């Protein structure tokens, strides 16, 4: 059996798989309610909470899988990227457990996990163009096989989810702003205001959302909240983000000749992104693969699943360093 | 006490980066830089220029809002790029990490230093960013004597 542990940010998660990849249990404990009081994630609060709840979360995952620690032959753990202190809790716990039980330790990159999230419970479908888009990441990859990743582009400044959070603050929408903007935008017109689509026409797969955030700030400073409804501003901003994500991802598919697209990460839960990429792809004969909502956000199932794929190919990263870098692969 | 060092009126991200490069000439390691100013006023862009002058590829420098801080290896010095934006309540552990990094000889640039009076007090340079209009930024660099 394989136990997977994920503590890179503010979800404490554990999952248990059989050796041949059947998911037996998948527990996620969110800290959202704790951090909402502070208007964002507080690293020390996150680390302490992981320390408090990780043992119980692991116990629960094993209990649900009707397994005990002696049956665990491998422990997969997220080693990067993420919040340093939060990662250290998971990796220390996993290392200690591996040392005591003799289980094999498998370091997993969080982004590699996200790229494989939609395939948990089945076989991965290679090759694909993968967009990982969340509060901390906006990266586009060409994935040819397990362990064969090419970074096509990534954000030059803010991640897409970060733009949602910051614009949320400009508009007075509280944390976590992503799902709230999504909901409010449903009542608005997405062509009410014209916001820039940064880097859309540049010949690169890189993204930039900092200028868009500034454009919203100036629209608000210039009185947009009195001339337009909050819903119109939210919808117009969201449309600009979604347009850039969709167009760049489609372009990557076109240029690489790979007609399967995976979209994963917290922002993949955005309903307008899901709707628009699906529309655009269907007309082009491109297959869109998006994980169910619970696998879009951070979880341990995607970490365990990636470890099993790695075990199969025998390509286990040998280095084991915990790092807070926001890009990797 | 604050002594004005230089002020740049910038009309483009490239000019804001240049201001960062200009300050980097003065850095020997161990300095904390407090970057003060609202969203979209050029703080991360300034750090990109700082990074380039220290021998870090500015392309690697992105907003650290999510991970709170990133560390870049320059030619001679390490650059800590810290962002307190998400912390409405200051995290003391993080303040200690900032002081320790500077003590160990790194250059530590702190965005949204407004959140930590202690970090501002111990900063060698205070950089104030203003955005009087959408395409104009004023970057004021001041040196702080202890």
Short mmCIF file of C-alpha atoms in Angstrom, two decimals:
data_model
loop_
_atom_site.label_atom_id
_atom_site.label_comp_id
_atom_site.label_asym_id
_atom_site.label_seq_id
_atom_site.Cartn_x
_atom_site.Cartn_y
_atom_site.Cartn_z
CA UNK A 1 0.00 0.00 0.00
CA UNK A 2 1.03 3.60 -0.59
CA UNK A 3 0.35 6.53 1.71
CA UNK A 4 0.46 10.06 0.26
CA UNK A 5 0.87 13.29 2.23
CA UNK A 6 0.34 16.85 1.02
CA UNK A 7 0.94 19.96 3.16
CA UNK A 8 2.38 22.50 0.71
CA UNK A 9 -0.03 25.31 1.53
CA UNK A 10 -3.20 25.48 3.58
CA UNK A 11 -4.76 22.05 3.06
CA UNK A 12 -3.64 19.13 5.21
CA UNK A 13 -4.22 16.00 3.14
CA UNK A 14 -3.53 12.27 3.12
CA UNK A 15 -4.57 9.49 0.76
CA UNK A 16 -4.06 5.73 0.59
CA UNK A 17 -3.68 3.67 -2.60
CA UNK A 18 -3.23 -0.01 -3.31
CA UNK A 19 0.05 -0.86 -5.02
CA UNK A 20 -1.66 -1.05 -8.37
CA UNK A 21 -3.12 2.41 -8.06
CA UNK A 22 -6.62 1.98 -6.67
CA UNK A 23 -7.57 4.95 -4.48
CA UNK A 24 -8.81 3.66 -1.11
CA UNK A 25 -9.13 6.90 0.82
CA UNK A 26 -8.64 10.60 0.28
CA UNK A 27 -8.86 13.03 3.20
CA UNK A 28 -8.50 16.81 2.89
CA UNK A 29 -8.70 19.17 5.83
CA UNK A 30 -8.98 22.77 4.67
CA UNK A 31 -7.73 25.66 6.77
CA UNK A 32 -9.68 28.30 4.83
CA UNK A 33 -11.82 29.22 7.84
CA UNK A 34 -8.70 29.84 9.96
CA UNK A 35 -7.02 32.11 7.43
CA UNK A 36 -10.16 34.03 6.46
CA UNK A 37 -9.80 35.93 9.74
CA UNK A 38 -6.46 37.29 8.54
CA UNK A 39 -7.54 38.05 4.97
CA UNK A 40 -5.01 35.59 3.60
CA UNK A 41 -2.76 32.72 4.52
CA UNK A 42 -0.47 33.25 7.48
CA UNK A 43 2.48 30.87 7.09
CA UNK A 44 3.02 30.27 10.78
CA UNK A 45 -0.67 29.58 11.35
CA UNK A 46 -0.61 27.14 8.42
CA UNK A 47 2.45 25.27 9.71
CA UNK A 48 1.10 24.98 13.23
CA UNK A 49 -2.23 23.75 11.98
CA UNK A 50 -0.51 21.11 9.83
CA UNK A 51 1.40 19.92 12.91
CA UNK A 52 -1.84 19.73 14.89
CA UNK A 53 -3.96 17.88 12.37
CA UNK A 54 -1.61 15.86 10.13
CA UNK A 55 -1.38 12.82 12.45
CA UNK A 56 -5.18 12.66 12.68
CA UNK A 57 -5.61 13.15 8.94
CA UNK A 58 -3.17 10.30 8.21
CA UNK A 59 -4.89 8.09 10.79
CA UNK A 60 -8.26 8.81 9.22
CA UNK A 61 -6.94 8.04 5.71
CA UNK A 62 -5.55 4.69 6.92
CA UNK A 63 -8.74 3.92 8.84
CA UNK A 64 -10.93 4.58 5.81
CA UNK A 65 -8.66 2.37 3.72
CA UNK A 66 -8.93 -0.32 6.42
CA UNK A 67 -5.17 -0.40 6.56
CA UNK A 68 -2.59 0.07 9.24
CA UNK A 69 0.89 1.48 9.06
CA UNK A 70 2.55 -1.93 8.75
CA UNK A 71 0.88 -2.41 5.35
CA UNK A 72 2.36 0.82 3.96
CA UNK A 73 5.31 0.04 1.69
CA UNK A 74 5.78 3.51 0.23
CA UNK A 75 5.14 7.07 1.42
CA UNK A 76 4.73 9.80 -1.17
CA UNK A 77 5.12 13.38 0.02
CA UNK A 78 4.99 16.82 -1.60
CA UNK A 79 8.48 18.31 -1.38
CA UNK A 80 8.06 21.47 -3.50
CA UNK A 81 6.94 24.06 -4.34
CA UNK A 82 4.96 25.63 -1.52
CA UNK A 83 5.29 27.45 1.78
CA UNK A 84 8.57 26.46 3.37
CA UNK A 85 7.28 25.78 6.90
CA UNK A 86 4.21 23.95 5.64
CA UNK A 87 6.28 21.68 3.37
CA UNK A 88 8.67 20.94 6.24
CA UNK A 89 5.83 19.59 8.38
CA UNK A 90 4.80 17.08 5.71
CA UNK A 91 8.31 16.03 4.70
CA UNK A 92 9.50 15.66 8.31
CA UNK A 93 6.44 13.59 9.19
CA UNK A 94 6.88 11.38 6.10
CA UNK A 95 10.63 10.94 6.65
CA UNK A 96 10.12 9.99 10.28
CA UNK A 97 7.43 7.50 9.40
CA UNK A 98 9.51 5.99 6.60
CA UNK A 99 12.45 5.62 8.93
CA UNK A 100 10.43 3.80 11.56
CA UNK A 101 8.46 1.53 9.22
CA UNK A 102 11.09 0.99 6.53
CA UNK A 103 8.69 2.27 3.87
CA UNK A 104 10.18 3.79 0.73
CA UNK A 105 10.01 7.58 0.59
CA UNK A 106 8.93 9.09 -2.72
CA UNK A 107 9.37 12.87 -3.17
CA UNK A 108 6.69 14.37 -5.42
CA UNK A 109 6.53 17.80 -7.01
CA UNK A 110 3.23 19.53 -6.33
CA UNK A 111 2.86 20.75 -9.93
CA UNK A 112 3.51 17.26 -11.31
CA UNK A 113 0.67 16.16 -9.04
CA UNK A 114 -1.69 18.82 -10.40
CA UNK A 115 -0.86 17.84 -13.99
CA UNK A 116 -1.96 14.27 -13.26
CA UNK A 117 -4.95 15.07 -11.03
CA UNK A 118 -7.66 14.39 -13.66
CA UNK A 119 -6.41 10.85 -14.19
CA UNK A 120 -6.58 9.71 -10.54
CA UNK A 121 -8.40 6.38 -10.53
CA UNK A 122 -7.68 5.62 -14.19
CA UNK A 123 -4.79 5.53 -16.65
CA UNK A 124 -3.02 8.75 -17.66
CA UNK A 125 -3.61 9.90 -21.23
CA UNK A 126 -0.36 11.12 -22.79
CA UNK A 127 0.63 13.37 -24.43
CA UNK A 128 -1.16 16.51 -23.29
CA UNK A 129 -0.74 20.24 -22.92
CA UNK A 130 -1.16 21.00 -19.20
CA UNK A 131 -2.14 24.32 -17.67
CA UNK A 132 -1.63 24.51 -13.91
CA UNK A 133 -3.41 27.60 -12.68
CA UNK A 134 -3.89 28.53 -9.03
CA UNK A 135 -3.12 31.17 -6.43
CA UNK A 136 0.58 30.43 -6.68
CA UNK A 137 1.05 29.11 -10.20
CA UNK A 138 0.23 29.85 -13.81
CA UNK A 139 2.34 27.50 -15.92
CA UNK A 140 1.86 25.79 -19.24
CA UNK A 141 3.57 22.44 -19.87
CA UNK A 142 3.92 19.95 -22.65
CA UNK A 143 3.62 16.54 -20.97
CA UNK A 144 4.82 13.67 -23.19
CA UNK A 145 4.99 10.94 -20.57
CA UNK A 146 5.53 10.41 -16.84
CA UNK A 147 8.62 12.44 -16.00
CA UNK A 148 8.85 14.05 -19.44
CA UNK A 149 7.80 17.66 -19.04
CA UNK A 150 8.66 20.77 -21.01
CA UNK A 151 7.78 24.13 -19.51
CA UNK A 152 6.27 26.15 -22.35
CA UNK A 153 5.60 29.32 -20.39
CA UNK A 154 4.65 30.73 -17.01
CA UNK A 155 3.66 33.99 -15.41
CA UNK A 156 6.16 36.82 -15.42
CA UNK A 157 4.61 38.49 -12.40
CA UNK A 158 1.36 37.50 -10.66
CA UNK A 159 -0.33 34.10 -10.83
CA UNK A 160 -3.92 34.10 -12.16
CA UNK A 161 -5.34 33.13 -8.77
CA UNK A 162 -3.30 35.89 -7.15
CA UNK A 163 -4.90 38.37 -9.60
CA UNK A 164 -8.34 37.16 -8.43
CA UNK A 165 -7.31 37.67 -4.78
CA UNK A 166 -5.83 41.12 -5.35
CA UNK A 167 -8.69 42.33 -7.53
CA UNK A 168 -11.03 40.93 -4.88
CA UNK A 169 -9.38 43.19 -2.37
CA UNK A 170 -9.66 46.21 -4.72
CA UNK A 171 -13.38 45.47 -5.14
CA UNK A 172 -13.96 44.80 -1.45
CA UNK A 173 -14.63 41.09 -1.97
CA UNK A 174 -13.26 39.10 0.95
CA UNK A 175 -10.83 36.18 0.94
CA UNK A 176 -10.93 33.69 -0.74
CA UNK A 177 -11.96 35.97 -3.60
CA UNK A 178 -11.72 33.48 -6.49
CA UNK A 179 -14.96 31.54 -5.91
CA UNK A 180 -16.75 34.75 -4.84
CA UNK A 181 -15.81 36.66 -8.01
CA UNK A 182 -16.93 33.62 -10.03
CA UNK A 183 -20.32 33.72 -8.31
CA UNK A 184 -20.79 37.50 -8.50
CA UNK A 185 -19.68 37.55 -12.18
CA UNK A 186 -22.59 35.29 -13.14
CA UNK A 187 -24.91 38.29 -12.61
CA UNK A 188 -22.78 40.65 -14.70
CA UNK A 189 -21.92 41.37 -18.33
CA UNK A 190 -18.40 40.34 -19.26
CA UNK A 191 -18.14 43.02 -21.96
CA UNK A 192 -19.27 45.88 -19.71
CA UNK A 193 -15.73 47.20 -19.26
CA UNK A 194 -12.79 46.63 -21.53
CA UNK A 195 -9.75 45.36 -19.62
CA UNK A 196 -6.40 44.50 -21.23
CA UNK A 197 -5.51 40.93 -22.25
CA UNK A 198 -1.83 41.06 -21.26
CA UNK A 199 0.63 39.30 -23.56
CA UNK A 200 -2.15 37.76 -25.62
CA UNK A 201 -0.59 38.78 -28.90
CA UNK A 202 3.00 38.17 -27.94
CA UNK A 203 4.78 35.25 -29.47
CA UNK A 204 5.38 33.50 -26.19
CA UNK A 205 3.51 31.25 -23.80
CA UNK A 206 4.29 33.46 -20.83
CA UNK A 207 1.54 35.18 -18.89
CA UNK A 208 1.32 38.51 -17.09
CA UNK A 209 -1.53 39.53 -14.80
CA UNK A 210 0.01 42.42 -12.89
CA UNK A 211 -1.03 45.04 -15.48
CA UNK A 212 -4.60 43.72 -15.53
CA UNK A 213 -4.79 44.11 -11.76
CA UNK A 214 -3.53 47.70 -12.13
CA UNK A 215 -6.12 48.37 -14.86
CA UNK A 216 -8.91 47.26 -12.51
CA UNK A 217 -7.45 49.44 -9.75
CA UNK A 218 -7.53 52.50 -12.03
CA UNK A 219 -11.00 51.73 -13.31
CA UNK A 220 -12.17 51.70 -9.68
CA UNK A 221 -10.22 54.87 -8.84
CA UNK A 222 -11.88 56.54 -11.80
CA UNK A 223 -15.31 55.73 -10.44
CA UNK A 224 -16.15 52.41 -12.10
CA UNK A 225 -18.01 51.29 -8.96
CA UNK A 226 -20.48 54.15 -9.33
CA UNK A 227 -20.96 53.81 -13.10
CA UNK A 228 -21.02 50.00 -13.23
CA UNK A 229 -22.34 47.25 -11.00
CA UNK A 230 -19.88 45.16 -9.00
CA UNK A 231 -21.06 42.17 -11.04
CA UNK A 232 -20.15 43.89 -14.33
CA UNK A 233 -16.65 44.77 -13.12
CA UNK A 234 -16.10 41.25 -11.73
CA UNK A 235 -17.37 39.63 -14.94
CA UNK A 236 -15.24 41.89 -17.17
CA UNK A 237 -12.11 41.23 -15.14
CA UNK A 238 -12.75 37.49 -15.03
CA UNK A 239 -13.31 37.44 -18.78
CA UNK A 240 -9.91 39.06 -19.39
CA UNK A 241 -8.14 36.41 -17.27
CA UNK A 242 -10.10 33.56 -18.84
CA UNK A 243 -9.47 34.87 -22.39
CA UNK A 244 -5.71 34.91 -21.89
CA UNK A 245 -5.65 31.46 -20.26
CA UNK A 246 -7.85 29.92 -22.95
CA UNK A 247 -6.14 31.52 -25.96
CA UNK A 248 -2.61 30.74 -24.79
CA UNK A 249 -3.48 27.15 -23.97
CA UNK A 250 -5.16 26.62 -27.33
CA UNK A 251 -2.15 28.15 -29.06
CA UNK A 252 0.12 25.74 -27.20
CA UNK A 253 -2.00 22.84 -28.36
CA UNK A 254 -1.92 24.10 -31.93
CA UNK A 255 1.83 24.72 -32.02
CA UNK A 256 2.79 21.42 -30.41
CA UNK A 257 0.23 19.46 -32.40
CA UNK A 258 -1.01 17.85 -29.19
CA UNK A 259 -4.81 17.82 -29.19
CA UNK A 260 -5.46 17.04 -25.53
CA UNK A 261 -5.50 19.75 -22.85
CA UNK A 262 -5.44 19.27 -19.08
CA UNK A 263 -6.44 22.19 -16.86
CA UNK A 264 -5.76 21.80 -13.17
CA UNK A 265 -5.19 23.81 -9.99
CA UNK A 266 -7.58 25.90 -7.90
CA UNK A 267 -8.51 28.31 -10.72
CA UNK A 268 -9.58 25.29 -12.85
CA UNK A 269 -12.65 25.34 -10.57
CA UNK A 270 -13.66 28.67 -12.18
CA UNK A 271 -16.93 28.08 -14.01
CA UNK A 272 -16.30 30.61 -16.80
CA UNK A 273 -12.87 29.09 -17.56
CA UNK A 274 -14.38 25.60 -17.73
CA UNK A 275 -17.21 26.77 -19.96
CA UNK A 276 -15.07 28.79 -22.36
CA UNK A 277 -12.24 26.31 -22.86
CA UNK A 278 -14.81 23.59 -23.48
CA UNK A 279 -16.62 25.70 -26.11
CA UNK A 280 -13.46 26.70 -27.93
CA UNK A 281 -11.94 23.24 -27.84
CA UNK A 282 -14.98 21.36 -29.06
CA UNK A 283 -15.09 23.35 -32.28
CA UNK A 284 -11.41 22.54 -32.86
CA UNK A 285 -11.65 18.84 -32.05
CA UNK A 286 -9.47 19.18 -28.96
CA UNK A 287 -10.13 17.03 -25.91
CA UNK A 288 -10.37 18.91 -22.60
CA UNK A 289 -9.61 17.08 -19.38
CA UNK A 290 -10.40 18.89 -16.12
CA UNK A 291 -10.39 17.12 -12.76
CA UNK A 292 -13.54 17.07 -10.62
CA UNK A 293 -13.64 20.07 -8.26
CA UNK A 294 -12.25 18.26 -5.23
CA UNK A 295 -9.14 17.28 -7.24
CA UNK A 296 -8.62 20.81 -8.64
CA UNK A 297 -7.69 22.19 -5.25
CA UNK A 298 -4.82 20.76 -3.22
CA UNK A 299 -5.17 17.10 -2.27
CA UNK A 300 -3.02 14.06 -1.54
CA UNK A 301 -4.70 11.75 -4.08
CA UNK A 302 -2.88 13.47 -6.96
CA UNK A 303 0.41 13.17 -5.06
CA UNK A 304 -0.04 9.44 -4.41
CA UNK A 305 -1.19 8.83 -7.97
CA UNK A 306 1.89 10.60 -9.38
CA UNK A 307 4.13 8.55 -7.09
CA UNK A 308 2.58 5.33 -8.40
CA UNK A 309 3.21 6.44 -12.00
CA UNK A 310 6.80 7.25 -11.02
CA UNK A 311 7.23 3.86 -9.35
CA UNK A 312 5.97 2.15 -12.49
CA UNK A 313 8.52 3.86 -14.70
CA UNK A 314 11.25 3.48 -12.09
CA UNK A 315 12.00 7.18 -12.43
CA UNK A 316 12.03 8.37 -8.85
CA UNK A 317 13.74 11.71 -8.34
CA UNK A 318 16.82 11.05 -6.25
CA UNK A 319 17.20 14.53 -4.82
CA UNK A 320 15.05 15.48 -1.89
CA UNK A 321 15.10 19.15 -1.15
CA UNK A 322 12.30 21.17 0.32
CA UNK A 323 11.94 24.44 -1.49
CA UNK A 324 9.47 27.29 -1.54
CA UNK A 325 10.04 28.04 -5.22
CA UNK A 326 6.85 28.76 -7.12
CA UNK A 327 7.96 27.33 -10.43
CA UNK A 328 9.55 23.97 -11.12
CA UNK A 329 9.65 20.98 -13.47
CA UNK B 1 16.72 59.67 10.18
CA UNK B 2 16.01 59.47 6.46
CA UNK B 3 18.28 60.98 3.82
CA UNK B 4 16.93 61.25 0.26
CA UNK B 5 19.18 59.32 -2.14
CA UNK B 6 17.48 59.63 -5.50
CA UNK B 7 14.06 59.91 -7.10
CA UNK B 8 13.06 58.44 -10.44
CA UNK B 9 9.98 59.47 -12.40
CA UNK B 10 9.26 56.41 -14.49
CA UNK B 11 7.03 56.09 -17.54
CA UNK B 12 7.58 52.40 -18.18
CA UNK B 13 8.37 49.15 -16.39
CA UNK B 14 11.84 49.30 -17.99
CA UNK B 15 12.52 52.66 -16.30
CA UNK B 16 11.28 51.32 -12.97
CA UNK B 17 13.65 48.35 -13.35
CA UNK B 18 16.50 50.79 -14.02
CA UNK B 19 15.81 52.45 -10.67
CA UNK B 20 16.29 49.06 -9.01
CA UNK B 21 19.53 48.50 -10.93
CA UNK B 22 20.75 51.91 -9.81
CA UNK B 23 20.23 51.17 -6.12
CA UNK B 24 21.87 47.75 -6.48
CA UNK B 25 25.23 49.50 -7.10
CA UNK B 26 25.21 50.57 -3.45
CA UNK B 27 24.46 47.17 -1.99
CA UNK B 28 27.19 45.15 -0.32
CA UNK B 29 25.01 42.51 1.34
CA UNK B 30 23.20 42.54 4.66
CA UNK B 31 20.82 45.36 3.76
CA UNK B 32 17.05 45.28 4.28
CA UNK B 33 15.03 47.30 1.76
CA UNK B 34 11.47 48.31 2.65
CA UNK B 35 9.31 48.78 -0.43
CA UNK B 36 6.23 50.86 0.34
CA UNK B 37 3.35 51.63 -1.99
CA UNK B 38 -0.01 50.48 -3.20
CA UNK B 39 -0.94 47.62 -5.55
CA UNK B 40 0.44 48.04 -9.05
CA UNK B 41 2.86 50.85 -8.17
CA UNK B 42 5.99 49.04 -9.44
CA UNK B 43 7.46 47.19 -6.44
CA UNK B 44 7.97 43.80 -8.10
CA UNK B 45 9.26 45.52 -11.26
CA UNK B 46 11.83 47.40 -9.15
CA UNK B 47 12.98 44.11 -7.60
CA UNK B 48 13.43 42.67 -11.10
CA UNK B 49 15.95 45.46 -11.83
CA UNK B 50 17.64 44.88 -8.49
CA UNK B 51 17.89 41.18 -9.32
CA UNK B 52 19.37 41.81 -12.77
CA UNK B 53 22.09 44.04 -11.32
CA UNK B 54 22.91 41.36 -8.72
CA UNK B 55 23.30 38.74 -11.45
CA UNK B 56 19.93 37.02 -11.19
CA UNK B 57 17.89 36.44 -14.35
CA UNK B 58 15.01 38.93 -13.91
CA UNK B 59 12.74 36.49 -15.76
CA UNK B 60 12.91 34.27 -12.67
CA UNK B 61 11.62 37.04 -10.46
CA UNK B 62 7.84 36.84 -10.09
CA UNK B 63 5.49 38.09 -7.42
CA UNK B 64 6.15 36.13 -4.22
CA UNK B 65 2.73 37.02 -2.76
CA UNK B 66 1.72 33.38 -2.68
CA UNK B 67 4.84 31.78 -1.24
CA UNK B 68 5.57 34.90 0.91
CA UNK B 69 9.24 34.86 -0.04
CA UNK B 70 11.61 33.57 -2.71
CA UNK B 71 15.39 33.33 -2.59
CA UNK B 72 17.55 34.00 -5.65
CA UNK B 73 21.27 33.36 -5.97
CA UNK B 74 23.08 36.34 -7.46
CA UNK B 75 26.67 36.47 -8.71
CA UNK B 76 28.01 37.39 -5.26
CA UNK B 77 24.99 37.92 -3.06
CA UNK B 78 21.75 36.16 -2.25
CA UNK B 79 18.56 38.10 -2.84
CA UNK B 80 15.54 37.49 -0.61
CA UNK B 81 12.35 38.72 -2.21
CA UNK B 82 9.71 38.98 0.50
CA UNK B 83 6.08 40.01 0.10
CA UNK B 84 3.95 40.71 3.17
CA UNK B 85 0.86 41.49 1.09
CA UNK B 86 -1.14 38.52 2.27
CA UNK B 87 -0.35 39.02 5.91
CA UNK B 88 -2.85 41.31 7.52
CA UNK B 89 -1.45 40.26 10.85
CA UNK B 90 2.33 40.18 11.04
CA UNK B 91 4.02 36.85 11.49
CA UNK B 92 6.90 37.12 13.98
CA UNK B 93 8.61 34.01 12.72
CA UNK B 94 8.82 35.66 9.30
CA UNK B 95 10.28 38.87 10.76
CA UNK B 96 13.01 36.80 12.40
CA UNK B 97 13.72 35.07 9.08
CA UNK B 98 14.09 38.48 7.41
CA UNK B 99 16.56 39.69 10.06
CA UNK B 100 18.48 36.42 9.98
CA UNK B 101 18.82 36.51 6.18
CA UNK B 102 20.20 40.06 6.32
CA UNK B 103 22.49 39.11 9.20
CA UNK B 104 23.86 36.30 7.02
CA UNK B 105 24.74 38.77 4.27
CA UNK B 106 21.77 38.57 1.92
CA UNK B 107 20.05 41.53 0.30
CA UNK B 108 16.46 41.43 1.58
CA UNK B 109 13.81 43.33 -0.40
CA UNK B 110 10.47 43.46 1.42
CA UNK B 111 7.31 44.38 -0.47
CA UNK B 112 4.38 45.62 1.63
CA UNK B 113 6.77 46.39 4.49
CA UNK B 114 3.94 48.63 5.83
CA UNK B 115 2.76 45.46 7.59
CA UNK B 116 5.86 45.35 9.81
CA UNK B 117 7.06 48.48 11.65
CA UNK B 118 10.05 46.45 12.93
CA UNK B 119 11.20 45.62 9.41
CA UNK B 120 10.88 49.28 8.38
CA UNK B 121 12.85 50.37 11.46
CA UNK B 122 15.73 48.03 10.65
CA UNK B 123 15.80 48.83 6.93
CA UNK B 124 18.84 50.51 5.40
CA UNK B 125 16.81 51.76 2.45
CA UNK B 126 13.20 52.89 2.30
CA UNK B 127 11.76 52.93 -1.22
CA UNK B 128 8.44 54.69 -1.68
CA UNK B 129 6.36 54.03 -4.78
CA UNK B 130 3.67 56.39 -6.00
CA UNK B 131 1.41 55.99 -8.99
CA UNK B 132 -0.04 59.43 -9.78
CA UNK B 133 -1.53 58.12 -13.02
CA UNK B 134 -1.82 54.83 -14.87
CA UNK B 135 1.39 55.33 -16.86
CA UNK B 136 3.50 57.26 -14.37
CA UNK B 137 5.37 55.98 -11.32
CA UNK B 138 7.47 57.93 -8.84
CA UNK B 139 10.16 55.93 -7.05
CA UNK B 140 11.77 57.68 -4.08
CA UNK B 141 14.80 56.02 -2.54
CA UNK B 142 15.87 57.11 0.93
CA UNK B 143 18.68 55.93 3.16
CA UNK B 144 17.96 55.38 6.83
CA UNK B 145 20.58 56.04 9.49
CA UNK B 146 20.15 53.98 12.61
#
